[in-house]
Amino acid sequence: MTAAPAWAASESREKQMLRRMQQQVQQINQARAQSEQEKAAALADKETAERELEKVRSGESTSKRQLASERAARSRAEADLKALQAESDALKARLAATEKQLADSVALQRATAQTLAQVESAKKQTEGKLSGKAHDLQVCQTHNGQLYAIGREMMQKYRDKSCQDALAQAEPFTGLKKVEVENLLETWRDRLDREKLSVTP
């Protein structure tokens, strides 16, 4: 009777130990499962973090490319601006040179017009003087013809004068021929005076 309780007690201890061992195994399994879950969660978090990091790196790379592109575009814009500024300066210089050339041309045109007006005025004066000279020449030719006619007439009278005419002119009593000769001389003198040209200053 005494052995039975001892065996029963021993069996009870073994069962308790077995239960404790089972509990420990169960706890270990639970802990391992929890650890596996935590590991899986950690791996998931790691993958998520890696994806986020890749996104950040990709975004950073994109930002760098965008920044490089913007810098290149800015450099091109600055170069274009400098080229446009240089072209604008060149156009301003050409415009200033053209305006100066135009002003010089206008001044030259005015001077030429003034010179032409002076030449035209001198030409008109010369033409007027030439016309006056031509008129004077015509008058001289007319008077010269008249003087030539008077001279021819005087020569004709002298050539046709006879001895009787000379005696009649020297006749002291009546003096008729002398008066006739003096009248003829007076007529010739008047005609010569009419044909004499007056000198104008």
PDB file of N, CA, C and O in Angstrom, residues 136-192:
ATOM      1  N   ASP A 136      26.083 145.552-126.173  1.00  0.00           N
ATOM      2  CA  ASP A 136      27.087 146.596-126.409  1.00  0.00           C
ATOM      3  C   ASP A 136      27.834 146.337-127.706  1.00  0.00           C
ATOM      4  O   ASP A 136      28.145 147.281-128.466  1.00  0.00           O
ATOM      5  N   LEU A 137      28.143 145.053-127.959  1.00  0.00           N
ATOM      6  CA  LEU A 137      28.841 144.717-129.200  1.00  0.00           C
ATOM      7  C   LEU A 137      27.986 145.063-130.417  1.00  0.00           C
ATOM      8  O   LEU A 137      28.496 145.593-131.422  1.00  0.00           O
ATOM      9  N   GLN A 138      26.684 144.757-130.280  1.00  0.00           N
ATOM     10  CA  GLN A 138      25.783 145.087-131.383  1.00  0.00           C
ATOM     11  C   GLN A 138      25.734 146.596-131.615  1.00  0.00           C
ATOM     12  O   GLN A 138      25.773 147.076-132.759  1.00  0.00           O
ATOM     13  N   VAL A 139      25.676 147.344-130.488  1.00  0.00           N
ATOM     14  CA  VAL A 139      25.668 148.811-130.601  1.00  0.00           C
ATOM     15  C   VAL A 139      26.977 149.303-131.220  1.00  0.00           C
ATOM     16  O   VAL A 139      26.990 150.187-132.096  1.00  0.00           O
ATOM     17  N   CYS A 140      28.099 148.701-130.758  1.00  0.00           N
ATOM     18  CA  CYS A 140      29.402 149.090-131.311  1.00  0.00           C
ATOM     19  C   CYS A 140      29.468 148.803-132.809  1.00  0.00           C
ATOM     20  O   CYS A 140      30.005 149.613-133.593  1.00  0.00           O
ATOM     21  N   GLN A 141      28.946 147.626-133.170  1.00  0.00           N
ATOM     22  CA  GLN A 141      28.954 147.289-134.590  1.00  0.00           C
ATOM     23  C   GLN A 141      28.111 148.287-135.392  1.00  0.00           C
ATOM     24  O   GLN A 141      28.500 148.709-136.491  1.00  0.00           O
ATOM     25  N   THR A 142      26.955 148.666-134.809  1.00  0.00           N
ATOM     26  CA  THR A 142      26.089 149.639-135.502  1.00  0.00           C
ATOM     27  C   THR A 142      26.791 150.981-135.638  1.00  0.00           C
ATOM     28  O   THR A 142      26.832 151.589-136.729  1.00  0.00           O
ATOM     29  N   HIS A 143      27.361 151.466-134.507  1.00  0.00           N
ATOM     30  CA  HIS A 143      28.071 152.749-134.552  1.00  0.00           C
ATOM     31  C   HIS A 143      29.290 152.677-135.462  1.00  0.00           C
ATOM     32  O   HIS A 143      29.604 153.642-136.180  1.00  0.00           O
ATOM     33  N   ASN A 144      29.966 151.539-135.426  1.00  0.00           N
ATOM     34  CA  ASN A 144      31.133 151.384-136.289  1.00  0.00           C
ATOM     35  C   ASN A 144      30.730 151.455-137.760  1.00  0.00           C
ATOM     36  O   ASN A 144      31.432 152.064-138.590  1.00  0.00           O
ATOM     37  N   GLY A 145      29.577 150.839-138.071  1.00  0.00           N
ATOM     38  CA  GLY A 145      29.091 150.919-139.450  1.00  0.00           C
ATOM     39  C   GLY A 145      28.760 152.346-139.846  1.00  0.00           C
ATOM     40  O   GLY A 145      29.074 152.785-140.970  1.00  0.00           O
ATOM     41  N   GLN A 146      28.138 153.077-138.897  1.00  0.00           N
ATOM     42  CA  GLN A 146      27.800 154.469-139.188  1.00  0.00           C
ATOM     43  C   GLN A 146      29.070 155.307-139.360  1.00  0.00           C
ATOM     44  O   GLN A 146      29.164 156.148-140.271  1.00  0.00           O
ATOM     45  N   LEU A 147      30.042 155.076-138.462  1.00  0.00           N
ATOM     46  CA  LEU A 147      31.296 155.822-138.575  1.00  0.00           C
ATOM     47  C   LEU A 147      32.020 155.487-139.878  1.00  0.00           C
ATOM     48  O   LEU A 147      32.627 156.366-140.519  1.00  0.00           O
ATOM     49  N   TYR A 148      31.962 154.220-140.234  1.00  0.00           N
ATOM     50  CA  TYR A 148      32.587 153.815-141.495  1.00  0.00           C
ATOM     51  C   TYR A 148      31.907 154.510-142.674  1.00  0.00           C
ATOM     52  O   TYR A 148      32.580 154.999-143.602  1.00  0.00           O
ATOM     53  N   ALA A 149      30.570 154.597-142.612  1.00  0.00           N
ATOM     54  CA  ALA A 149      29.837 155.265-143.699  1.00  0.00           C
ATOM     55  C   ALA A 149      30.195 156.752-143.767  1.00  0.00           C
ATOM     56  O   ALA A 149      30.387 157.322-144.856  1.00  0.00           O
ATOM     57  N   ILE A 150      30.302 157.390-142.565  1.00  0.00           N
ATOM     58  CA  ILE A 150      30.676 158.812-142.541  1.00  0.00           C
ATOM     59  C   ILE A 150      32.082 159.003-143.104  1.00  0.00           C
ATOM     60  O   ILE A 150      32.357 159.929-143.886  1.00  0.00           O
ATOM     61  N   GLY A 151      32.983 158.111-142.683  1.00  0.00           N
ATOM     62  CA  GLY A 151      34.352 158.203-143.189  1.00  0.00           C
ATOM     63  C   GLY A 151      34.408 158.029-144.694  1.00  0.00           C
ATOM     64  O   GLY A 151      35.141 158.759-145.391  1.00  0.00           O
ATOM     65  N   ARG A 152      33.638 157.036-145.205  1.00  0.00           N
ATOM     66  CA  ARG A 152      33.607 156.837-146.658  1.00  0.00           C
ATOM     67  C   ARG A 152      33.036 158.063-147.364  1.00  0.00           C
ATOM     68  O   ARG A 152      33.534 158.485-148.428  1.00  0.00           O
ATOM     69  N   GLU A 153      31.994 158.636-146.742  1.00  0.00           N
ATOM     70  CA  GLU A 153      31.384 159.828-147.352  1.00  0.00           C
ATOM     71  C   GLU A 153      32.371 160.993-147.379  1.00  0.00           C
ATOM     72  O   GLU A 153      32.484 161.722-148.382  1.00  0.00           O
ATOM     73  N   MET A 154      33.115 161.170-146.266  1.00  0.00           N
ATOM     74  CA  MET A 154      34.100 162.247-146.212  1.00  0.00           C
ATOM     75  C   MET A 154      35.203 162.017-147.243  1.00  0.00           C
ATOM     76  O   MET A 154      35.650 162.955-147.932  1.00  0.00           O
ATOM     77  N   MET A 155      35.645 160.756-147.363  1.00  0.00           N
ATOM     78  CA  MET A 155      36.670 160.450-148.357  1.00  0.00           C
ATOM     79  C   MET A 155      36.154 160.700-149.766  1.00  0.00           C
ATOM     80  O   MET A 155      36.885 161.213-150.634  1.00  0.00           O
ATOM     81  N   GLN A 156      34.880 160.352-150.004  1.00  0.00           N
ATOM     82  CA  GLN A 156      34.292 160.567-151.325  1.00  0.00           C
ATOM     83  C   GLN A 156      34.227 162.063-151.643  1.00  0.00           C
ATOM     84  O   GLN A 156      34.550 162.495-152.754  1.00  0.00           O
ATOM     85  N   LYS A 157      33.802 162.847-150.638  1.00  0.00           N
ATOM     86  CA  LYS A 157      33.732 164.297-150.842  1.00  0.00           C
ATOM     87  C   LYS A 157      35.109 164.879-151.139  1.00  0.00           C
ATOM     88  O   LYS A 157      35.277 165.748-152.007  1.00  0.00           O
ATOM     89  N   TYR A 158      36.102 164.396-150.356  1.00  0.00           N
ATOM     90  CA  TYR A 158      37.448 164.926-150.557  1.00  0.00           C
ATOM     91  C   TYR A 158      38.005 164.505-151.910  1.00  0.00           C
ATOM     92  O   TYR A 158      38.677 165.275-152.598  1.00  0.00           O
ATOM     93  N   ARG A 159      37.715 163.277-152.328  1.00  0.00           N
ATOM     94  CA  ARG A 159      38.229 162.787-153.600  1.00  0.00           C
ATOM     95  C   ARG A 159      37.563 163.505-154.772  1.00  0.00           C
ATOM     96  O   ARG A 159      38.199 163.796-155.802  1.00  0.00           O
ATOM     97  N   ASP A 160      36.270 163.818-154.644  1.00  0.00           N
ATOM     98  CA  ASP A 160      35.539 164.467-155.741  1.00  0.00           C
ATOM     99  C   ASP A 160      35.699 165.988-155.741  1.00  0.00           C
ATOM    100  O   ASP A 160      35.103 166.690-156.572  1.00  0.00           O
ATOM    101  N   LYS A 161      36.446 166.518-154.762  1.00  0.00           N
ATOM    102  CA  LYS A 161      36.619 167.971-154.689  1.00  0.00           C
ATOM    103  C   LYS A 161      37.502 168.454-155.858  1.00  0.00           C
ATOM    104  O   LYS A 161      38.596 167.940-156.051  1.00  0.00           O
ATOM    105  N   SER A 162      36.999 169.425-156.588  1.00  0.00           N
ATOM    106  CA  SER A 162      37.730 169.940-157.769  1.00  0.00           C
ATOM    107  C   SER A 162      38.454 171.241-157.422  1.00  0.00           C
ATOM    108  O   SER A 162      38.269 171.801-156.340  1.00  0.00           O
ATOM    109  N   CYS A 163      39.231 171.720-158.391  1.00  0.00           N
ATOM    110  CA  CYS A 163      39.935 172.989-158.180  1.00  0.00           C
ATOM    111  C   CYS A 163      38.945 174.141-158.069  1.00  0.00           C
ATOM    112  O   CYS A 163      39.145 175.085-157.287  1.00  0.00           O
ATOM    113  N   GLN A 164      37.868 174.045-158.823  1.00  0.00           N
ATOM    114  CA  GLN A 164      36.838 175.081-158.762  1.00  0.00           C
ATOM    115  C   GLN A 164      36.216 175.128-157.374  1.00  0.00           C
ATOM    116  O   GLN A 164      35.959 176.203-156.839  1.00  0.00           O
ATOM    117  N   ASP A 165      36.001 173.951-156.806  1.00  0.00           N
ATOM    118  CA  ASP A 165      35.448 173.911-155.447  1.00  0.00           C
ATOM    119  C   ASP A 165      36.427 174.527-154.456  1.00  0.00           C
ATOM    120  O   ASP A 165      36.030 175.243-153.529  1.00  0.00           O
ATOM    121  N   ALA A 166      37.718 174.260-154.659  1.00  0.00           N
ATOM    122  CA  ALA A 166      38.724 174.820-153.754  1.00  0.00           C
ATOM    123  C   ALA A 166      38.778 176.339-153.878  1.00  0.00           C
ATOM    124  O   ALA A 166      38.877 177.055-152.873  1.00  0.00           O
ATOM    125  N   LEU A 167      38.691 176.866-155.130  1.00  0.00           N
ATOM    126  CA  LEU A 167      38.704 178.317-155.336  1.00  0.00           C
ATOM    127  C   LEU A 167      37.446 178.947-154.761  1.00  0.00           C
ATOM    128  O   LEU A 167      37.500 180.025-154.154  1.00  0.00           O
ATOM    129  N   ALA A 168      36.300 178.274-154.966  1.00  0.00           N
ATOM    130  CA  ALA A 168      35.048 178.820-154.449  1.00  0.00           C
ATOM    131  C   ALA A 168      35.070 178.857-152.930  1.00  0.00           C
ATOM    132  O   ALA A 168      34.547 179.783-152.301  1.00  0.00           O
ATOM    133  N   GLN A 169      35.696 177.842-152.324  1.00  0.00           N
ATOM    134  CA  GLN A 169      35.775 177.806-150.858  1.00  0.00           C
ATOM    135  C   GLN A 169      36.661 178.923-150.340  1.00  0.00           C
ATOM    136  O   GLN A 169      36.406 179.489-149.282  1.00  0.00           O
ATOM    137  N   ALA A 170      37.692 179.305-151.168  1.00  0.00           N
ATOM    138  CA  ALA A 170      38.621 180.355-150.736  1.00  0.00           C
ATOM    139  C   ALA A 170      38.181 181.746-151.184  1.00  0.00           C
ATOM    140  O   ALA A 170      38.862 182.731-150.895  1.00  0.00           O
ATOM    141  N   GLU A 171      37.069 181.852-151.911  1.00  0.00           N
ATOM    142  CA  GLU A 171      36.579 183.149-152.432  1.00  0.00           C
ATOM    143  C   GLU A 171      36.215 184.036-151.246  1.00  0.00           C
ATOM    144  O   GLU A 171      35.364 183.675-150.435  1.00  0.00           O
ATOM    145  N   PRO A 172      36.849 185.256-151.154  1.00  0.00           N
ATOM    146  CA  PRO A 172      36.699 186.061-149.945  1.00  0.00           C
ATOM    147  C   PRO A 172      35.495 186.985-149.932  1.00  0.00           C
ATOM    148  O   PRO A 172      35.198 187.550-148.888  1.00  0.00           O
ATOM    149  N   PHE A 173      34.813 187.144-151.046  1.00  0.00           N
ATOM    150  CA  PHE A 173      33.758 188.161-151.102  1.00  0.00           C
ATOM    151  C   PHE A 173      32.431 187.631-150.568  1.00  0.00           C
ATOM    152  O   PHE A 173      31.898 188.145-149.585  1.00  0.00           O
ATOM    153  N   THR A 174      31.923 186.626-151.209  1.00  0.00           N
ATOM    154  CA  THR A 174      30.616 186.111-150.770  1.00  0.00           C
ATOM    155  C   THR A 174      30.774 185.063-149.674  1.00  0.00           C
ATOM    156  O   THR A 174      29.978 184.985-148.740  1.00  0.00           O
ATOM    157  N   GLY A 175      31.797 184.234-149.790  1.00  0.00           N
ATOM    158  CA  GLY A 175      32.018 183.172-148.792  1.00  0.00           C
ATOM    159  C   GLY A 175      30.936 182.112-148.787  1.00  0.00           C
ATOM    160  O   GLY A 175      30.738 181.431-147.777  1.00  0.00           O
ATOM    161  N   LEU A 176      30.213 181.972-149.910  1.00  0.00           N
ATOM    162  CA  LEU A 176      29.108 180.999-149.951  1.00  0.00           C
ATOM    163  C   LEU A 176      29.612 179.565-149.842  1.00  0.00           C
ATOM    164  O   LEU A 176      29.061 178.739-149.105  1.00  0.00           O
ATOM    165  N   LYS A 177      30.651 179.278-150.603  1.00  0.00           N
ATOM    166  CA  LYS A 177      31.169 177.905-150.596  1.00  0.00           C
ATOM    167  C   LYS A 177      31.750 177.558-149.231  1.00  0.00           C
ATOM    168  O   LYS A 177      31.617 176.430-148.740  1.00  0.00           O
ATOM    169  N   LYS A 178      32.356 178.567-148.612  1.00  0.00           N
ATOM    170  CA  LYS A 178      32.939 178.332-147.291  1.00  0.00           C
ATOM    171  C   LYS A 178      31.849 177.993-146.281  1.00  0.00           C
ATOM    172  O   LYS A 178      31.992 177.093-145.451  1.00  0.00           O
ATOM    173  N   VAL A 179      30.731 178.731-146.385  1.00  0.00           N
ATOM    174  CA  VAL A 179      29.602 178.457-145.479  1.00  0.00           C
ATOM    175  C   VAL A 179      29.048 177.061-145.728  1.00  0.00           C
ATOM    176  O   VAL A 179      28.715 176.315-144.797  1.00  0.00           O
ATOM    177  N   GLU A 180      28.975 176.687-147.005  1.00  0.00           N
ATOM    178  CA  GLU A 180      28.467 175.354-147.349  1.00  0.00           C
ATOM    179  C   GLU A 180      29.364 174.266-146.771  1.00  0.00           C
ATOM    180  O   GLU A 180      28.889 173.274-146.215  1.00  0.00           O
ATOM    181  N   VAL A 181      30.681 174.513-146.895  1.00  0.00           N
ATOM    182  CA  VAL A 181      31.631 173.528-146.369  1.00  0.00           C
ATOM    183  C   VAL A 181      31.530 173.453-144.848  1.00  0.00           C
ATOM    184  O   VAL A 181      31.551 172.368-144.242  1.00  0.00           O
ATOM    185  N   GLU A 182      31.408 174.620-144.204  1.00  0.00           N
ATOM    186  CA  GLU A 182      31.299 174.626-142.741  1.00  0.00           C
ATOM    187  C   GLU A 182      30.011 173.931-142.284  1.00  0.00           C
ATOM    188  O   GLU A 182      30.002 173.218-141.272  1.00  0.00           O
ATOM    189  N   ASN A 183      28.930 174.163-143.049  1.00  0.00           N
ATOM    190  CA  ASN A 183      27.674 173.468-142.709  1.00  0.00           C
ATOM    191  C   ASN A 183      27.826 171.959-142.849  1.00  0.00           C
ATOM    192  O   ASN A 183      27.319 171.176-142.024  1.00  0.00           O
ATOM    193  N   LEU A 184      28.529 171.545-143.901  1.00  0.00           N
ATOM    194  CA  LEU A 184      28.752 170.106-144.095  1.00  0.00           C
ATOM    195  C   LEU A 184      29.605 169.538-142.970  1.00  0.00           C
ATOM    196  O   LEU A 184      29.333 168.451-142.437  1.00  0.00           O
ATOM    197  N   LEU A 185      30.652 170.296-142.586  1.00  0.00           N
ATOM    198  CA  LEU A 185      31.500 169.844-141.477  1.00  0.00           C
ATOM    199  C   LEU A 185      30.705 169.749-140.168  1.00  0.00           C
ATOM    200  O   LEU A 185      30.895 168.835-139.362  1.00  0.00           O
ATOM    201  N   GLU A 186      29.814 170.732-139.967  1.00  0.00           N
ATOM    202  CA  GLU A 186      28.984 170.708-138.754  1.00  0.00           C
ATOM    203  C   GLU A 186      28.066 169.487-138.749  1.00  0.00           C
ATOM    204  O   GLU A 186      27.861 168.842-137.720  1.00  0.00           O
ATOM    205  N   THR A 187      27.530 169.197-139.954  1.00  0.00           N
ATOM    206  CA  THR A 187      26.665 168.012-140.066  1.00  0.00           C
ATOM    207  C   THR A 187      27.446 166.745-139.741  1.00  0.00           C
ATOM    208  O   THR A 187      26.982 165.875-139.001  1.00  0.00           O
ATOM    209  N   TRP A 188      28.665 166.648-140.287  1.00  0.00           N
ATOM    210  CA  TRP A 188      29.490 165.471-139.998  1.00  0.00           C
ATOM    211  C   TRP A 188      29.858 165.393-138.510  1.00  0.00           C
ATOM    212  O   TRP A 188      29.866 164.317-137.916  1.00  0.00           O
ATOM    213  N   ARG A 189      30.140 166.570-137.913  1.00  0.00           N
ATOM    214  CA  ARG A 189      30.498 166.595-136.493  1.00  0.00           C
ATOM    215  C   ARG A 189      29.329 166.104-135.641  1.00  0.00           C
ATOM    216  O   ARG A 189      29.508 165.331-134.691  1.00  0.00           O
ATOM    217  N   ASP A 190      28.134 166.572-135.994  1.00  0.00           N
ATOM    218  CA  ASP A 190      26.949 166.118-135.244  1.00  0.00           C
ATOM    219  C   ASP A 190      26.743 164.608-135.392  1.00  0.00           C
ATOM    220  O   ASP A 190      26.412 163.915-134.427  1.00  0.00           O
ATOM    221  N   ARG A 191      26.923 164.135-136.601  1.00  0.00           N
ATOM    222  CA  ARG A 191      26.754 162.698-136.829  1.00  0.00           C
ATOM    223  C   ARG A 191      27.808 161.891-136.071  1.00  0.00           C
ATOM    224  O   ARG A 191      27.515 160.833-135.494  1.00  0.00           O
ATOM    225  N   LEU A 192      29.049 162.407-136.059  1.00  0.00           N
ATOM    226  CA  LEU A 192      30.110 161.719-135.314  1.00  0.00           C
ATOM    227  C   LEU A 192      29.818 161.722-133.813  1.00  0.00           C
ATOM    228  O   LEU A 192      30.058 160.732-133.113  1.00  0.00           O
TER     229      LEU A 192
END
